[in-house]
Coordinates of C-alpha atoms and ligand atoms in Angstrom, one line a residue:
D1 CA 27.0 15.7 8.4
G2 CA 24.6 18.2 7.1
D3 CA 24.5 15.7 3.9
V4 CA 22.4 13.2 6.5
F5 CA 18.5 13.7 6.4
K6 CA 16.9 15.0 10.1
Y7 CA 14.1 12.8 11.1
Y8 CA 11.4 14.5 12.8
S9 CA 10.6 14.4 16.6
D10 CA 8.7 16.5 19.4
G11 CA 8.2 19.0 16.4
E12 CA 11.8 19.4 15.4
W13 CA 14.2 18.1 13.1
K14 CA 16.8 16.4 14.4
K15 CA 20.4 13.8 14.5
S16 CA 20.3 11.1 16.2
S17 CA 22.5 10.5 18.5
S18 CA 23.9 7.2 17.3
G19 CA 26.1 9.0 14.5
K20 CA 25.5 6.4 12.3
S21 CA 23.7 7.1 9.2
V22 CA 21.2 4.7 6.3
S23 CA 22.0 5.4 2.4
I24 CA 19.6 4.8 0.2
I25 CA 20.7 3.7 -3.3
N26 CA 19.3 5.4 -6.3
P27 CA 17.7 1.7 -8.3
T28 CA 18.7 3.4 -11.5
T29 CA 22.5 4.8 -10.9
R30 CA 22.9 2.0 -8.1
K31 CA 25.3 5.0 -6.3
P32 CA 24.0 6.0 -2.7
Q33 CA 22.1 8.8 -3.5
Y34 CA 20.2 9.9 0.4
K35 CA 21.4 9.3 3.4
V36 CA 18.9 9.4 6.9
Q37 CA 19.5 8.7 10.2
A38 CA 20.4 6.0 11.8
C39 CA 17.8 6.2 15.1
T40 CA 18.7 4.7 18.2
Q41 CA 15.8 2.6 20.5
E42 CA 16.4 5.0 22.5
E43 CA 14.7 7.8 20.5
V44 CA 12.0 5.4 19.7
N45 CA 11.4 5.4 23.6
K46 CA 10.9 8.9 23.0
V47 CA 9.3 9.2 20.0
M48 CA 7.0 7.0 21.7
D49 CA 6.2 8.9 25.2
I50 CA 5.8 12.1 23.7
A51 CA 3.1 10.8 20.7
K52 CA 1.7 9.6 23.7
T53 CA 1.5 12.9 25.8
A54 CA 0.4 14.8 22.3
Q55 CA -2.5 12.1 21.9
K56 CA -4.1 13.1 24.7
A57 CA -4.5 17.2 23.8
W58 CA -4.9 16.2 20.4
A59 CA -8.3 13.7 21.0
K60 CA -9.8 16.7 22.8
T61 CA -9.0 19.0 20.2
P62 CA -12.6 19.6 18.3
L63 CA -12.7 17.7 15.1
W64 CA -13.8 20.4 12.9
K65 CA -10.2 21.9 14.0
R66 CA -8.0 18.5 13.0
A67 CA -10.0 18.7 10.0
E68 CA -8.6 22.4 9.0
L69 CA -5.4 21.0 9.9
L70 CA -5.9 18.0 7.3
H71 CA -6.8 20.1 4.5
K72 CA -4.3 22.7 5.1
A73 CA -1.5 19.8 5.1
A74 CA -3.6 18.5 2.4
A75 CA -2.3 21.7 0.4
I76 CA 1.2 22.0 1.6
L77 CA 2.2 18.6 -0.3
K78 CA -0.1 19.1 -3.6
E79 CA 1.9 22.8 -3.0
H80 CA 5.2 21.0 -2.7
K81 CA 4.7 18.2 -5.5
A82 CA 7.5 18.6 -7.4
P83 CA 10.4 18.2 -5.2
I84 CA 9.3 15.1 -3.1
A85 CA 7.7 13.6 -6.8
E86 CA 11.8 13.9 -7.6
C87 CA 13.2 12.2 -4.2
L88 CA 10.8 9.0 -5.7
V89 CA 12.7 9.3 -8.8
K90 CA 15.6 8.6 -7.4
E91 CA 15.2 7.4 -4.0
I92 CA 12.4 4.2 -6.0
A93 CA 12.8 4.7 -10.0
K94 CA 9.8 5.7 -9.9
P95 CA 8.6 7.4 -13.4
A96 CA 8.7 11.3 -13.4
K97 CA 4.8 11.5 -14.3
D98 CA 3.7 8.6 -11.5
A99 CA 5.6 10.0 -9.1
V100 CA 3.4 13.7 -9.5
T101 CA 0.5 11.4 -9.2
E102 CA 1.3 9.8 -6.2
V103 CA 2.0 12.9 -4.1
V104 CA -1.1 15.1 -5.7
R105 CA -3.5 11.8 -5.1
S106 CA -2.0 11.6 -1.2
G107 CA -3.0 15.3 -1.2
D108 CA -6.7 14.4 -2.3
L109 CA -6.3 11.3 0.3
I110 CA -6.0 13.4 3.2
S111 CA -8.3 16.7 2.7
Y112 CA -11.1 13.1 1.9
C113 CA -10.3 11.7 5.3
A114 CA -11.0 15.5 6.7
E115 CA -14.1 15.8 5.3
E116 CA -15.0 11.9 6.0
G117 CA -14.0 11.7 9.4
V118 CA -15.9 14.7 10.2
R119 CA -18.9 13.0 9.2
I120 CA -18.6 9.5 10.8
L121 CA -16.8 10.8 13.3
G122 CA -19.4 13.4 13.8
E123 CA -22.2 10.8 14.7
G124 CA -22.7 8.6 17.5
K125 CA -25.6 5.9 18.9
F126 CA -28.4 5.8 20.9
L127 CA -30.0 2.9 22.1
T128 CA -32.6 2.4 24.8
S129 CA -33.3 -0.6 27.4
D130 CA -36.9 -1.6 26.4
S131 CA -35.6 -3.3 23.4
F132 CA -34.0 -6.3 25.3
P133 CA -36.6 -8.5 26.7
G134 CA -37.4 -7.8 30.8
N135 CA -35.6 -4.5 30.6
E136 CA -37.8 -1.3 31.1
R137 CA -36.9 2.6 29.2
S138 CA -35.1 2.6 32.0
K139 CA -31.5 2.8 30.2
Y140 CA -30.0 4.8 27.5
C141 CA -27.1 4.6 25.4
L142 CA -24.6 6.8 23.8
V143 CA -22.4 5.2 22.0
S144 CA -19.4 7.2 20.2
K145 CA -16.1 6.3 18.5
I146 CA -12.9 7.5 20.5
P147 CA -9.2 7.2 19.8
L148 CA -7.2 4.4 19.8
G149 CA -4.0 6.2 21.2
V150 CA -0.9 5.8 19.3
I151 CA -0.5 4.5 15.6
L152 CA 2.2 2.7 14.4
A153 CA 2.4 3.1 10.0
I154 CA 4.9 0.9 8.6
P155 CA 4.6 1.6 4.5
P156 CA 6.2 -0.7 1.6
F157 CA 8.9 1.8 -0.2
N158 CA 6.6 0.9 -3.2
Y159 CA 4.2 4.5 -2.2
P160 CA 6.1 5.9 0.8
V161 CA 4.3 8.7 0.2
N162 CA 0.6 7.4 -0.5
L163 CA 0.6 4.8 1.5
A164 CA 2.0 6.9 4.4
V165 CA -0.7 9.4 3.8
S166 CA -3.4 6.6 3.8
K167 CA -2.4 5.5 7.4
I168 CA -1.6 9.1 8.6
G169 CA -5.3 10.7 7.2
P170 CA -7.5 8.6 9.0
A171 CA -5.4 8.3 12.3
L172 CA -5.4 12.2 12.7
I173 CA -8.7 12.9 12.2
A174 CA -9.8 10.2 14.8
G175 CA -7.8 11.5 17.1
N176 CA -4.9 9.3 17.0
S177 CA -1.1 10.2 17.2
L178 CA 1.2 8.9 15.0
V179 CA 4.7 7.6 14.4
L180 CA 5.9 7.2 11.5
K181 CA 8.8 4.4 10.0
P182 CA 8.9 5.0 6.5
P183 CA 10.7 2.1 4.5
T184 CA 14.2 2.9 3.6
Q185 CA 13.6 3.7 -0.2
G186 CA 11.4 6.4 -0.7
A187 CA 12.3 7.9 3.0
V188 CA 13.2 11.1 2.1
A189 CA 10.2 11.7 -0.4
A190 CA 8.8 11.1 3.5
L191 CA 10.2 13.2 5.6
H192 CA 9.8 15.6 3.3
M193 CA 5.8 14.7 3.4
V194 CA 6.0 14.6 7.1
H195 CA 7.4 18.8 6.9
C196 CA 4.0 20.2 5.4
F197 CA 3.0 18.6 8.1
H198 CA 5.2 20.6 10.6
L199 CA 4.1 23.5 8.0
A200 CA 0.5 23.2 8.5
G201 CA 1.4 23.7 12.1
F202 CA 0.0 19.8 13.9
P203 CA 0.8 20.1 17.9
K204 CA 4.3 18.9 18.5
G205 CA 4.9 15.3 19.3
L206 CA 1.4 14.5 17.3
I207 CA 3.5 13.0 14.4
S208 CA 6.7 11.4 14.4
C209 CA 9.0 10.2 11.5
V210 CA 12.2 7.5 12.9
T211 CA 14.3 6.5 10.6
G212 CA 16.7 3.3 10.8
K213 CA 17.7 0.0 10.3
G214 CA 14.9 -2.7 10.8
S215 CA 17.3 -4.8 12.4
E216 CA 18.2 -2.1 14.8
I217 CA 14.7 -0.5 15.6
G218 CA 12.2 -2.6 14.0
D219 CA 11.2 -5.3 16.1
F220 CA 11.2 -2.5 18.7
L221 CA 9.4 -0.1 17.3
T222 CA 6.6 -3.1 16.1
M223 CA 6.7 -4.9 20.0
H224 CA 7.0 -1.5 21.9
P225 CA 4.1 -1.3 24.5
G226 CA 3.8 2.4 23.6
V227 CA 2.0 1.4 20.3
N228 CA -2.0 0.8 20.2
C229 CA -2.1 0.2 16.7
I230 CA 0.1 -1.3 13.5
S231 CA -1.1 -0.7 9.8
F232 CA 1.3 -1.9 8.2
T233 CA 1.9 -2.0 4.3
G234 CA 4.7 -4.7 2.6
G235 CA 5.7 -7.9 2.4
D236 CA 6.4 -11.0 4.8
T237 CA 7.7 -8.8 7.3
G238 CA 3.9 -8.4 8.1
I239 CA 3.4 -12.3 9.1
A240 CA 6.0 -12.1 11.4
I241 CA 4.8 -8.4 12.9
S242 CA 1.6 -10.1 13.7
K243 CA 3.1 -12.8 15.4
K244 CA 4.9 -10.5 17.5
A245 CA 2.5 -7.8 17.9
G246 CA 0.6 -7.6 21.2
M247 CA -3.3 -7.4 21.5
I248 CA -3.7 -3.8 19.7
P249 CA -5.6 -4.1 16.3
L250 CA -3.4 -4.2 13.0
Q251 CA -4.2 -3.5 10.0
M252 CA -1.8 -5.4 7.1
E253 CA -1.5 -5.5 3.3
L254 CA 0.8 -7.7 2.4
G255 CA 1.0 -8.2 -1.3
G256 CA -0.7 -10.5 -3.9
K257 CA -0.5 -12.2 -7.0
D258 CA -4.0 -10.8 -8.6
A259 CA -5.3 -13.6 -11.1
C260 CA -6.7 -11.7 -14.9
I261 CA -9.2 -14.1 -15.9
V262 CA -10.4 -14.0 -19.4
L263 CA -13.3 -15.2 -21.1
E264 CA -13.9 -16.1 -24.5
D265 CA -16.4 -13.6 -25.4
A266 CA -14.0 -11.1 -23.8
D267 CA -13.7 -7.7 -25.3
L268 CA -9.8 -8.4 -26.7
D269 CA -8.4 -5.5 -26.9
L270 CA -9.9 -3.8 -23.9
V271 CA -8.2 -7.0 -22.5
A272 CA -4.7 -6.6 -23.9
S273 CA -5.0 -2.6 -22.4
N274 CA -5.7 -3.8 -19.3
I275 CA -3.3 -6.4 -18.9
V276 CA -0.3 -4.4 -19.9
K277 CA -1.5 -1.7 -17.6
G278 CA -1.8 -3.9 -14.5
G279 CA 0.9 -5.7 -15.0
F280 CA 4.0 -3.5 -16.1
S281 CA 3.0 -0.1 -14.8
Y282 CA 5.4 1.0 -12.2
S283 CA 7.4 -1.8 -13.9
G284 CA 4.8 -4.6 -12.3
Q285 CA 5.6 -3.2 -8.5
R286 CA 2.3 -3.5 -7.0
C287 CA 0.9 -5.1 -5.5
T288 CA -2.5 -4.3 -7.4
A289 CA -0.8 -5.9 -10.1
V290 CA -1.8 -8.4 -12.9
K291 CA 0.6 -11.5 -11.6
V292 CA -1.0 -14.4 -13.4
V293 CA -3.0 -14.0 -16.9
L294 CA -5.9 -17.3 -17.0
V295 CA -6.8 -17.2 -20.3
M296 CA -9.3 -19.8 -22.1
E297 CA -7.2 -21.6 -24.7
S298 CA -9.1 -20.9 -27.3
V299 CA -8.6 -16.5 -27.2
A300 CA -5.0 -17.4 -25.5
D301 CA -3.1 -16.9 -29.0
A302 CA -5.0 -13.9 -29.8
V303 CA -4.6 -12.4 -26.0
V304 CA -1.1 -13.2 -26.8
E305 CA -0.7 -11.9 -29.6
K306 CA -1.9 -8.1 -28.4
V307 CA -0.1 -8.3 -25.6
K308 CA 2.9 -8.6 -27.1
A309 CA 2.2 -5.7 -29.5
K310 CA 1.5 -3.6 -26.5
V311 CA 4.4 -4.6 -24.5
A312 CA 6.4 -4.1 -27.5
K313 CA 5.7 -0.3 -27.4
L314 CA 6.6 0.2 -23.6
T315 CA 9.4 2.4 -23.4
V316 CA 12.6 1.1 -21.0
G317 CA 14.9 3.5 -19.0
P318 CA 16.0 5.8 -16.6
P319 CA 12.4 7.5 -13.8
E320 CA 13.7 11.0 -14.9
D321 CA 12.7 10.1 -19.0
D322 CA 9.1 9.1 -18.1
C323 CA 9.8 5.7 -18.5
D324 CA 7.5 2.8 -18.9
I325 CA 10.0 0.2 -17.5
T326 CA 12.2 1.4 -15.1
P327 CA 14.8 -0.1 -13.0
V328 CA 13.9 -1.7 -9.8
V329 CA 14.2 -0.9 -6.5
S330 CA 17.2 -3.3 -5.4
E331 CA 19.4 -5.9 -7.4
S332 CA 18.6 -8.2 -4.7
S333 CA 14.7 -7.9 -6.3
A334 CA 16.2 -8.2 -9.7
N335 CA 18.3 -11.3 -8.8
F336 CA 14.9 -12.4 -7.5
I337 CA 13.2 -11.8 -10.1
E338 CA 15.8 -13.5 -12.7
G339 CA 15.0 -16.2 -10.6
L340 CA 11.9 -16.6 -11.6
V341 CA 12.4 -16.0 -15.4
M342 CA 15.4 -19.0 -15.1
D343 CA 13.0 -20.9 -13.5
A344 CA 10.3 -20.6 -16.1
K345 CA 13.1 -21.3 -18.9
T346 CA 13.8 -24.3 -17.3
K347 CA 10.9 -26.0 -17.0
G348 CA 9.5 -24.7 -20.8
A349 CA 8.1 -22.1 -20.2
T350 CA 7.4 -20.0 -24.0
F351 CA 9.3 -16.3 -24.3
C352 CA 7.0 -13.4 -26.1
Q353 CA 10.5 -11.8 -25.6
E354 CA 14.3 -12.2 -24.8
Y355 CA 15.2 -11.8 -21.3
K356 CA 16.7 -9.0 -21.1
R357 CA 19.2 -7.0 -18.2
E358 CA 20.9 -4.6 -17.3
G359 CA 22.2 -3.6 -13.9
N360 CA 18.6 -3.5 -11.9
L361 CA 16.4 -2.5 -15.1
I362 CA 14.1 -5.7 -16.8
W363 CA 13.1 -5.6 -20.3
P364 CA 9.2 -6.2 -19.9
L365 CA 8.6 -9.7 -20.6
L366 CA 5.6 -11.9 -21.0
L367 CA 5.5 -15.7 -19.7
D368 CA 3.3 -18.0 -21.8
H369 CA 2.3 -21.5 -21.8
V370 CA 3.2 -21.4 -18.1
R371 CA 2.3 -24.1 -16.0
P372 CA 2.0 -25.0 -12.5
D373 CA 4.9 -26.5 -11.6
M374 CA 6.8 -23.1 -12.1
R375 CA 7.9 -20.8 -9.4
I376 CA 6.0 -18.1 -11.1
A377 CA 2.9 -19.4 -11.7
W378 CA 2.6 -18.8 -7.8
E379 CA 5.5 -16.4 -6.4
E380 CA 5.0 -12.7 -6.7
P381 CA 7.4 -11.4 -9.1
F382 CA 7.0 -7.5 -8.3
G383 CA 9.2 -7.2 -11.5
P384 CA 8.1 -6.3 -15.0
V385 CA 7.7 -10.2 -15.6
L386 CA 4.2 -11.5 -16.0
P387 CA 3.0 -15.2 -16.7
V388 CA 0.0 -16.8 -18.5
I389 CA -1.5 -19.8 -18.1
R390 CA -3.5 -21.7 -20.4
I391 CA -7.0 -22.4 -19.2
N392 CA -9.9 -25.2 -20.7
S393 CA -12.3 -24.1 -17.6
V394 CA -13.7 -21.4 -15.6
E395 CA -13.5 -23.8 -12.8
E396 CA -9.6 -24.2 -13.7
G397 CA -9.0 -20.5 -13.8
I398 CA -11.0 -20.1 -10.2
H399 CA -9.3 -23.3 -8.9
H400 CA -5.4 -21.3 -9.5
C401 CA -6.7 -18.5 -7.9
N402 CA -8.2 -20.0 -4.8
A403 CA -5.1 -21.8 -4.6
S404 CA -2.7 -19.3 -3.9
N405 CA -1.9 -18.2 -0.9
F406 CA -2.4 -14.4 -1.9
G407 CA -6.3 -13.0 -1.9
L408 CA -6.1 -9.6 -2.7
Q409 CA -7.3 -8.4 -6.1
G410 CA -8.5 -10.3 -9.4
C411 CA -10.3 -9.0 -12.2
V412 CA -12.6 -11.2 -15.1
F413 CA -13.2 -9.9 -18.4
T414 CA -16.5 -10.9 -20.3
K415 CA -19.1 -9.4 -21.9
D416 CA -21.5 -11.3 -19.9
I417 CA -22.4 -10.0 -16.5
N418 CA -24.2 -13.0 -14.8
K419 CA -20.9 -15.1 -15.7
A420 CA -19.1 -12.5 -14.2
I421 CA -20.9 -11.8 -11.1
M422 CA -20.6 -15.7 -10.5
I423 CA -16.9 -15.9 -10.9
S424 CA -16.2 -12.5 -8.4
D425 CA -18.3 -14.7 -6.0
A426 CA -16.4 -18.0 -6.4
M427 CA -13.3 -16.1 -6.4
E428 CA -12.0 -15.7 -3.0
T429 CA -10.0 -12.7 -2.7
G430 CA -10.9 -9.5 -0.6
T431 CA -12.0 -7.3 -4.5
V432 CA -12.6 -8.6 -7.5
Q433 CA -12.5 -5.6 -11.1
I434 CA -15.4 -6.7 -13.9
N435 CA -13.6 -6.1 -17.3
S436 CA -10.8 -3.8 -15.6
A437 CA -6.8 -4.9 -13.7
P438 CA -6.9 -4.8 -10.0
A439 CA -6.4 -1.0 -8.3
R440 CA -6.7 -0.6 -4.8
G441 CA -8.1 3.3 -6.2
P442 CA -10.3 5.6 -5.3
D443 CA -9.3 5.6 -2.5
H444 CA -12.5 5.7 -0.5
F445 CA -13.3 2.5 -2.1
P446 CA -12.2 -0.7 0.5
F447 CA -8.9 -2.0 0.4
Q448 CA -8.6 -5.9 1.3
G449 CA -7.0 -8.8 1.4
L450 CA -7.3 -12.5 2.3
R451 CA -5.1 -15.0 3.4
D452 CA -2.0 -14.0 3.4
S453 CA -2.7 -11.1 1.8
G454 CA -3.6 -9.5 4.8
I455 CA -6.1 -8.3 7.8
G456 CA -8.5 -5.9 8.5
S457 CA -9.8 -3.5 5.4
Q458 CA -8.6 -0.2 4.3
G459 CA -9.9 2.2 1.9
I460 CA -10.7 5.9 3.9
T461 CA -13.9 4.6 5.5
N462 CA -12.2 1.5 6.9
S463 CA -9.5 2.7 7.5
I464 CA -11.2 5.6 10.3
T465 CA -13.6 3.6 11.7
M466 CA -10.5 0.8 12.0
M467 CA -8.5 3.3 14.3
T468 CA -11.1 4.4 16.4
K469 CA -12.8 1.6 19.6
I470 CA -16.7 2.1 21.0
K471 CA -17.6 4.1 23.5
S472 CA -20.6 3.7 25.8
T473 CA -21.9 5.9 28.6
V474 CA -25.2 5.2 30.0
I475 CA -27.8 6.8 31.5
N476 CA -29.2 4.9 34.3
L477 CA -32.7 6.4 34.9
P478 CA -34.6 6.2 38.6
Ligands
G3P1 O1 1.2 -2.1 -3.7 C1 0.3 -1.4 -3.0 C2 -1.1 -1.5 -3.0 O2 -1.7 -0.5 -2.3 C3 -1.3 -0.6 -4.6 O3 -1.9 0.4 -5.0 O4 -3.1 1.9 -6.1 O5 -1.5 0.8 -6.9 O6 -3.5 -0.2 -6.9 P1 -2.6 0.7 -6.7

């Protein structure tokens, strides 16, 4: 069936022997847009085998050559930004301009991995024994970083290309091979991205991409004995994976409930524009989106008015028209968001706009006077709905932030830098942004979550290091 996109194994595009496919539903039309292969467990076994063999040779390939191929893949990816962005528009309803930005950012990320990799991996350590009591200078220790082996990369639907390359780039420069399981929504964009690596001429089997049903190959992949590291970005599934995975390094980023704390002295226009950008870009479907505003009562009315005025200007509609607010990824996601909105309604939240939904398209909604007994005070809507909780002290804000199961990022708005630093120190999150909305980038910055937000730290440098292990060789002098 020529309509089904092939999967990538052993340097070739293949049909699955299952004869089955998985449909990708366009969130805007809610009709099937593309189909991908439903790979089998045997096909996964094959991919793991060849990934293991390919990695051995790749680890011996000079670092500068690995870097050269990555630079080539980055350039090819950027050349093909238009068709890849089009897939993102159709598969995940990402606004057209943001879709192009995602691909360009991905090319830059790959190049940066190559540059960073040659530096940090091209340097080791040399130790002598005589610094430890009782030792003569009779042992020299050479320390280097070696690859882990086969990395399993599982990115989420919201950045199927960028959050795939943020795993692929570090893995490959560090001498690992890589098996990619893209999200179903976004799989075709990911397959196109993989094709750019194919065109760049990477060795056969070094990168593979298997598509299919989570129920068939999900656990099989994550529990596969051939996997030496899992890098996962997504939701609760990550917690289940971490319980089932073997004794291998895990890198996980599992969402957030990023708080925006607003103090009385803040620049309220800056606050409002960051709340709107942070809360509503890609319709709130970012783990780093502002997901709760904690504003001091004395400035709350002013902040809510300013945000309302900006929300009124957001365009709502199809991603092809580059609207600000586009349909959320699936019907079940829209239903979940609606559930949170209805719960807040029953419990007396103030609706700053009328709640409106057509299919998967939900109009942007600001909920004021949200209280801690409402689900939306704690849960992650992953949609264009933003709760405002009015606070009477900074401590109250910090307490709400730290009582969350999540601890990804947070932000604080104030002109007092000393206060900002003290609040940052008190907020138990992986990152705190002062006077700007949370964001993962620039992509070489460390990116990590506390509690249910994840394990390990990402960002280009940290990911490269995380995807290696230490090897020592000790020279014993006569
Ligand atoms: O939702 C995934 C997360 O990595 C967000 O990235 O660039 O939108 O802050 P970004």
